[in-house]
Structure formats: structure tokens, C-alpha cells
Amino acid sequence: MSRFSFNQITAKHWELTELVKGVVDAGVDKVALWREPVAEYGLERSAALVRDAGLTVTTLCRSGFFQLDGWFDDNRRAIDETAALGAPVLVLVSGGLPEGSRDIAGARAHVADAIARLVPHAAAAGVTLAIEPLHPMYAADRCVISTWDQAMAIAEQHPVGQVGVTVDTYHLWWDDTVLPKIEAAGERIAIYQLADWITPLPAGVLTGRGLPGDGCVDFRAFHAAVEKAGYTGPIEVEVMNEELWQRPGPEILADTLAGYQSL
């Protein structure tokens, strides 16, 4: 419980003030926030809300999407938002192919260049950029960074603490080479996120995640790998699931905690 962080997207429709009250009542002291609901409530109000409740914001999700016009200014704003919330880490989802393009190698090179342009601003703000490799099924429209190696190749161009990598079990569980690489990553691990892989996947596949323990991910193997790497930071549960989202926030949190504690 001392490392558990409740990711806001897991209870997408839980209004922020009620979420904060709910996690505090449940004895949880860490949350991961998302940019859209924070903007809706107001950045300064959100920062004051979590601060007054005694909560630590573990990450802000998410920025990136470097294939879009205006990516530079939007990502700089996201870095500033992360710092304003007192969060140490901004999660980057790198974005898919530009419209009409088939040049995935070029898109990956652009991601590396874009992150390099953002690093000085992030470093000045005290924010670590956490590159998140997403499952290859998202490469076309959501994230051309599909593997641990691709993410690490970008991160290692920058100092530790400025650019790291997100370990998300949902996106990495299938890779039979990834566990020893995570063990060797050391301080490059910026955040550790849990979600389970369940089938059949829904249409659009984005909201097909399960709570920990509901699917086929070997969480014990991932726990062992991040521990061998020396990672002692927060462990977020980040689940996107339409059926789950229809339930009341307190029930979602209770089941999330139950799944987390059963691993």
C-alpha cells in the first residue's frame, strides 16, 4: 500500500473532488492525474486540491503525440502542468504516423528529435520525461514507439533523471526479451504501471485493459524485474475499460486495491 498509486483514468468518470476524497478515505496517499480532467477542474485548483488532501501526484498523463501540429507548444505546456502539480514525471505517448504516411522509421526518428527539443525545458522544470512504449497494435495511430529497446535508445541519449522509460505491463507482457532488459535498466525506469491483458479485445482495442489479476500477465515476473533494477518508486494501476467505467468510483477503487494486493 505504501507504493500504490491510483491512476485517475481507472475511474474515468469519477469527478476529481470525489476521487480525492475517495482515495483519502481508502487510505491511499498517491494518485496519477490526467491532463484533460485537470484542465476541466482548473490547474491551480487541482494542485491545491491534491496538496490540501495530502496526496502525492506520481505522474501526469499524458503528452507526446508528436505527429500533430502544435506538438512543441503543447508538450511545453504539459511539462509546466506537471511541475505545477508537484509531479516528478510526465508520461509521453509518442503518437502514430502522420496522416497519409507509411514512413514509420521517419516517425520514430522524429520522436527522438522532438524529445531532445523538450529536454531543456523539462530539466529546468524538474520534470522527467517518461517514454512509454505501447503494444505494437497501436503503432499506426497512437504510438510508433512499440518496444522497450526503441524507448531506451531514445532515453539513453539524455542524462538519467531527465528522460526515462515507463514500464507498463499491459504493453510489454508479450515480449519474451523484456524482463532482463528491465532488470538492467536501473534508474531509467521512471514509473511502473499495472494493467492486465484480457480477451476478447473490444472494438477499437483502446479500452480492453483489465484490473490486475483478471487476465494473463505474469505480474510476479515484472515485480521481480523492476526490483532487480532497483526501482523503489510508486506503482500505478492504470486501467481503461468501458465496463469498469460504468461503475461507481468507490467500487472501482476497492476492486483496484483488491487486485493490486492479491498480486
PDB file of N, CA and C in Angstrom, residues 21-74:
ATOM      1  N   LYS A  21     -11.395  12.664  -2.353  1.00  0.00           N
ATOM      2  CA  LYS A  21     -11.986  12.241  -1.086  1.00  0.00           C
ATOM      3  C   LYS A  21     -11.984  10.727  -0.962  1.00  0.00           C
ATOM      4  N   GLY A  22     -12.320  10.044  -2.071  1.00  0.00           N
ATOM      5  CA  GLY A  22     -12.404   8.592  -2.036  1.00  0.00           C
ATOM      6  C   GLY A  22     -11.070   7.924  -1.762  1.00  0.00           C
ATOM      7  N   VAL A  23     -10.012   8.398  -2.392  1.00  0.00           N
ATOM      8  CA  VAL A  23      -8.721   7.761  -2.163  1.00  0.00           C
ATOM      9  C   VAL A  23      -8.215   8.054  -0.752  1.00  0.00           C
ATOM     10  N   VAL A  24      -8.442   9.253  -0.271  1.00  0.00           N
ATOM     11  CA  VAL A  24      -8.033   9.572   1.104  1.00  0.00           C
ATOM     12  C   VAL A  24      -8.786   8.689   2.099  1.00  0.00           C
ATOM     13  N   ASP A  25     -10.104   8.546   1.901  1.00  0.00           N
ATOM     14  CA  ASP A  25     -10.900   7.699   2.787  1.00  0.00           C
ATOM     15  C   ASP A  25     -10.428   6.253   2.772  1.00  0.00           C
ATOM     16  N   ALA A  26      -9.888   5.824   1.623  1.00  0.00           N
ATOM     17  CA  ALA A  26      -9.418   4.443   1.492  1.00  0.00           C
ATOM     18  C   ALA A  26      -7.996   4.257   2.002  1.00  0.00           C
ATOM     19  N   GLY A  27      -7.376   5.334   2.485  1.00  0.00           N
ATOM     20  CA  GLY A  27      -6.026   5.232   2.999  1.00  0.00           C
ATOM     21  C   GLY A  27      -4.948   5.284   1.937  1.00  0.00           C
ATOM     22  N   VAL A  28      -5.307   5.746   0.747  1.00  0.00           N
ATOM     23  CA  VAL A  28      -4.364   5.871  -0.358  1.00  0.00           C
ATOM     24  C   VAL A  28      -3.802   7.289  -0.353  1.00  0.00           C
ATOM     25  N   ASP A  29      -2.493   7.411  -0.553  1.00  0.00           N
ATOM     26  CA  ASP A  29      -1.896   8.749  -0.498  1.00  0.00           C
ATOM     27  C   ASP A  29      -1.222   9.164  -1.803  1.00  0.00           C
ATOM     28  N   LYS A  30      -1.455   8.395  -2.874  1.00  0.00           N
ATOM     29  CA  LYS A  30      -0.844   8.726  -4.159  1.00  0.00           C
ATOM     30  C   LYS A  30      -1.871   8.601  -5.284  1.00  0.00           C
ATOM     31  N   VAL A  31      -1.814   9.546  -6.223  1.00  0.00           N
ATOM     32  CA  VAL A  31      -2.662   9.486  -7.406  1.00  0.00           C
ATOM     33  C   VAL A  31      -1.836   9.885  -8.617  1.00  0.00           C
ATOM     34  N   ALA A  32      -2.256   9.377  -9.780  1.00  0.00           N
ATOM     35  CA  ALA A  32      -1.736   9.841 -11.058  1.00  0.00           C
ATOM     36  C   ALA A  32      -2.874  10.563 -11.762  1.00  0.00           C
ATOM     37  N   LEU A  33      -2.604  11.741 -12.244  1.00  0.00           N
ATOM     38  CA  LEU A  33      -3.644  12.564 -12.843  1.00  0.00           C
ATOM     39  C   LEU A  33      -3.489  12.631 -14.356  1.00  0.00           C
ATOM     40  N   TRP A  34      -4.611  12.994 -14.998  1.00  0.00           N
ATOM     41  CA  TRP A  34      -4.639  13.146 -16.454  1.00  0.00           C
ATOM     42  C   TRP A  34      -4.895  14.597 -16.814  1.00  0.00           C
ATOM     43  N   ARG A  35      -4.324  15.023 -17.916  1.00  0.00           N
ATOM     44  CA  ARG A  35      -4.360  16.441 -18.284  1.00  0.00           C
ATOM     45  C   ARG A  35      -5.785  16.955 -18.511  1.00  0.00           C
ATOM     46  N   GLU A  36      -6.617  16.179 -19.176  1.00  0.00           N
ATOM     47  CA  GLU A  36      -7.937  16.677 -19.548  1.00  0.00           C
ATOM     48  C   GLU A  36      -8.806  16.988 -18.333  1.00  0.00           C
ATOM     49  N   PRO A  37      -8.985  16.076 -17.382  1.00  0.00           N
ATOM     50  CA  PRO A  37      -9.788  16.415 -16.203  1.00  0.00           C
ATOM     51  C   PRO A  37      -9.144  17.485 -15.328  1.00  0.00           C
ATOM     52  N   VAL A  38      -7.820  17.535 -15.308  1.00  0.00           N
ATOM     53  CA  VAL A  38      -7.147  18.604 -14.566  1.00  0.00           C
ATOM     54  C   VAL A  38      -7.475  19.954 -15.195  1.00  0.00           C
ATOM     55  N   ALA A  39      -7.430  20.024 -16.520  1.00  0.00           N
ATOM     56  CA  ALA A  39      -7.756  21.273 -17.206  1.00  0.00           C
ATOM     57  C   ALA A  39      -9.213  21.662 -16.972  1.00  0.00           C
ATOM     58  N   GLU A  40     -10.082  20.668 -16.962  1.00  0.00           N
ATOM     59  CA  GLU A  40     -11.507  20.941 -16.753  1.00  0.00           C
ATOM     60  C   GLU A  40     -11.755  21.524 -15.360  1.00  0.00           C
ATOM     61  N   TYR A  41     -11.083  20.994 -14.363  1.00  0.00           N
ATOM     62  CA  TYR A  41     -11.254  21.486 -12.997  1.00  0.00           C
ATOM     63  C   TYR A  41     -10.455  22.764 -12.758  1.00  0.00           C
ATOM     64  N   GLY A  42      -9.401  22.929 -13.530  1.00  0.00           N
ATOM     65  CA  GLY A  42      -8.501  24.066 -13.364  1.00  0.00           C
ATOM     66  C   GLY A  42      -7.186  23.621 -12.783  1.00  0.00           C
ATOM     67  N   LEU A  43      -6.089  24.009 -13.419  1.00  0.00           N
ATOM     68  CA  LEU A  43      -4.777  23.544 -12.982  1.00  0.00           C
ATOM     69  C   LEU A  43      -4.470  23.974 -11.553  1.00  0.00           C
ATOM     70  N   GLU A  44      -4.628  25.253 -11.253  1.00  0.00           N
ATOM     71  CA  GLU A  44      -4.304  25.728  -9.913  1.00  0.00           C
ATOM     72  C   GLU A  44      -5.228  25.120  -8.865  1.00  0.00           C
ATOM     73  N   ARG A  45      -6.515  24.990  -9.193  1.00  0.00           N
ATOM     74  CA  ARG A  45      -7.453  24.375  -8.248  1.00  0.00           C
ATOM     75  C   ARG A  45      -7.103  22.907  -8.022  1.00  0.00           C
ATOM     76  N   SER A  46      -6.721  22.212  -9.088  1.00  0.00           N
ATOM     77  CA  SER A  46      -6.350  20.797  -8.955  1.00  0.00           C
ATOM     78  C   SER A  46      -5.125  20.641  -8.078  1.00  0.00           C
ATOM     79  N   ALA A  47      -4.132  21.500  -8.292  1.00  0.00           N
ATOM     80  CA  ALA A  47      -2.914  21.427  -7.492  1.00  0.00           C
ATOM     81  C   ALA A  47      -3.220  21.679  -6.017  1.00  0.00           C
ATOM     82  N   ALA A  48      -4.062  22.667  -5.755  1.00  0.00           N
ATOM     83  CA  ALA A  48      -4.430  22.969  -4.370  1.00  0.00           C
ATOM     84  C   ALA A  48      -5.236  21.836  -3.751  1.00  0.00           C
ATOM     85  N   LEU A  49      -6.112  21.233  -4.541  1.00  0.00           N
ATOM     86  CA  LEU A  49      -6.965  20.153  -4.045  1.00  0.00           C
ATOM     87  C   LEU A  49      -6.141  18.970  -3.561  1.00  0.00           C
ATOM     88  N   VAL A  50      -5.227  18.506  -4.403  1.00  0.00           N
ATOM     89  CA  VAL A  50      -4.440  17.338  -4.009  1.00  0.00           C
ATOM     90  C   VAL A  50      -3.450  17.693  -2.902  1.00  0.00           C
ATOM     91  N   ARG A  51      -2.921  18.888  -2.953  1.00  0.00           N
ATOM     92  CA  ARG A  51      -1.976  19.308  -1.912  1.00  0.00           C
ATOM     93  C   ARG A  51      -2.653  19.394  -0.551  1.00  0.00           C
ATOM     94  N   ASP A  52      -3.832  19.999  -0.519  1.00  0.00           N
ATOM     95  CA  ASP A  52      -4.541  20.146   0.754  1.00  0.00           C
ATOM     96  C   ASP A  52      -4.996  18.802   1.313  1.00  0.00           C
ATOM     97  N   ALA A  53      -5.199  17.820   0.413  1.00  0.00           N
ATOM     98  CA  ALA A  53      -5.605  16.481   0.855  1.00  0.00           C
ATOM     99  C   ALA A  53      -4.420  15.628   1.290  1.00  0.00           C
ATOM    100  N   GLY A  54      -3.211  16.145   1.105  1.00  0.00           N
ATOM    101  CA  GLY A  54      -2.026  15.386   1.485  1.00  0.00           C
ATOM    102  C   GLY A  54      -1.637  14.322   0.486  1.00  0.00           C
ATOM    103  N   LEU A  55      -2.100  14.452  -0.756  1.00  0.00           N
ATOM    104  CA  LEU A  55      -1.812  13.454  -1.776  1.00  0.00           C
ATOM    105  C   LEU A  55      -0.556  13.809  -2.558  1.00  0.00           C
ATOM    106  N   THR A  56       0.163  12.779  -2.938  1.00  0.00           N
ATOM    107  CA  THR A  56       1.290  12.916  -3.852  1.00  0.00           C
ATOM    108  C   THR A  56       0.821  12.575  -5.263  1.00  0.00           C
ATOM    109  N   VAL A  57       1.136  13.428  -6.219  1.00  0.00           N
ATOM    110  CA  VAL A  57       0.836  13.144  -7.625  1.00  0.00           C
ATOM    111  C   VAL A  57       2.060  12.456  -8.217  1.00  0.00           C
ATOM    112  N   THR A  58       1.909  11.204  -8.612  1.00  0.00           N
ATOM    113  CA  THR A  58       3.062  10.418  -9.060  1.00  0.00           C
ATOM    114  C   THR A  58       3.430  10.703 -10.508  1.00  0.00           C
ATOM    115  N   THR A  59       2.434  10.892 -11.363  1.00  0.00           N
ATOM    116  CA  THR A  59       2.694  11.260 -12.756  1.00  0.00           C
ATOM    117  C   THR A  59       1.544  12.117 -13.261  1.00  0.00           C
ATOM    118  N   LEU A  60       1.821  12.827 -14.343  1.00  0.00           N
ATOM    119  CA  LEU A  60       0.767  13.422 -15.146  1.00  0.00           C
ATOM    120  C   LEU A  60       0.744  12.673 -16.471  1.00  0.00           C
ATOM    121  N   CYS A  61      -0.439  12.228 -16.833  1.00  0.00           N
ATOM    122  CA  CYS A  61      -0.649  11.529 -18.099  1.00  0.00           C
ATOM    123  C   CYS A  61      -1.514  12.422 -18.984  1.00  0.00           C
ATOM    124  N   ARG A  62      -1.257  12.631 -20.158  1.00  0.00           N
ATOM    125  CA  ARG A  62      -0.089  12.274 -20.869  1.00  0.00           C
ATOM    126  C   ARG A  62       0.147  13.332 -21.908  1.00  0.00           C
ATOM    127  N   SER A  63       1.337  13.323 -22.486  1.00  0.00           N
ATOM    128  CA  SER A  63       1.650  14.243 -23.564  1.00  0.00           C
ATOM    129  C   SER A  63       2.346  13.433 -24.648  1.00  0.00           C
ATOM    130  N   GLY A  64       3.016  14.147 -25.563  1.00  0.00           N
ATOM    131  CA  GLY A  64       3.620  13.461 -26.698  1.00  0.00           C
ATOM    132  C   GLY A  64       2.866  13.772 -27.972  1.00  0.00           C
ATOM    133  N   PHE A  65       2.400  12.719 -28.650  1.00  0.00           N
ATOM    134  CA  PHE A  65       1.648  12.840 -29.908  1.00  0.00           C
ATOM    135  C   PHE A  65       2.352  13.802 -30.858  1.00  0.00           C
ATOM    136  N   PHE A  66       3.585  13.447 -31.144  1.00  0.00           N
ATOM    137  CA  PHE A  66       4.472  14.334 -31.877  1.00  0.00           C
ATOM    138  C   PHE A  66       4.157  14.444 -33.368  1.00  0.00           C
ATOM    139  N   GLN A  67       3.202  13.661 -33.843  1.00  0.00           N
ATOM    140  CA  GLN A  67       2.823  13.777 -35.245  1.00  0.00           C
ATOM    141  C   GLN A  67       1.841  14.918 -35.485  1.00  0.00           C
ATOM    142  N   LEU A  68       1.346  15.526 -34.427  1.00  0.00           N
ATOM    143  CA  LEU A  68       0.317  16.561 -34.552  1.00  0.00           C
ATOM    144  C   LEU A  68       0.934  17.947 -34.684  1.00  0.00           C
ATOM    145  N   ASP A  69       0.241  18.805 -35.419  1.00  0.00           N
ATOM    146  CA  ASP A  69       0.649  20.203 -35.460  1.00  0.00           C
ATOM    147  C   ASP A  69       0.579  20.787 -34.047  1.00  0.00           C
ATOM    148  N   GLY A  70       1.503  21.632 -33.721  1.00  0.00           N
ATOM    149  CA  GLY A  70       1.496  22.272 -32.414  1.00  0.00           C
ATOM    150  C   GLY A  70       2.061  21.429 -31.298  1.00  0.00           C
ATOM    151  N   TRP A  71       2.725  20.321 -31.627  1.00  0.00           N
ATOM    152  CA  TRP A  71       3.202  19.404 -30.588  1.00  0.00           C
ATOM    153  C   TRP A  71       4.188  20.082 -29.636  1.00  0.00           C
ATOM    154  N   PHE A  72       5.017  20.969 -30.152  1.00  0.00           N
ATOM    155  CA  PHE A  72       6.053  21.567 -29.310  1.00  0.00           C
ATOM    156  C   PHE A  72       5.439  22.417 -28.199  1.00  0.00           C
ATOM    157  N   ASP A  73       4.565  23.313 -28.566  1.00  0.00           N
ATOM    158  CA  ASP A  73       3.952  24.180 -27.564  1.00  0.00           C
ATOM    159  C   ASP A  73       3.093  23.386 -26.589  1.00  0.00           C
ATOM    160  N   ASP A  74       2.357  22.383 -27.086  1.00  0.00           N
ATOM    161  CA  ASP A  74       1.503  21.599 -26.204  1.00  0.00           C
ATOM    162  C   ASP A  74       2.326  20.806 -25.201  1.00  0.00           C
TER     163      ASP A  74
END
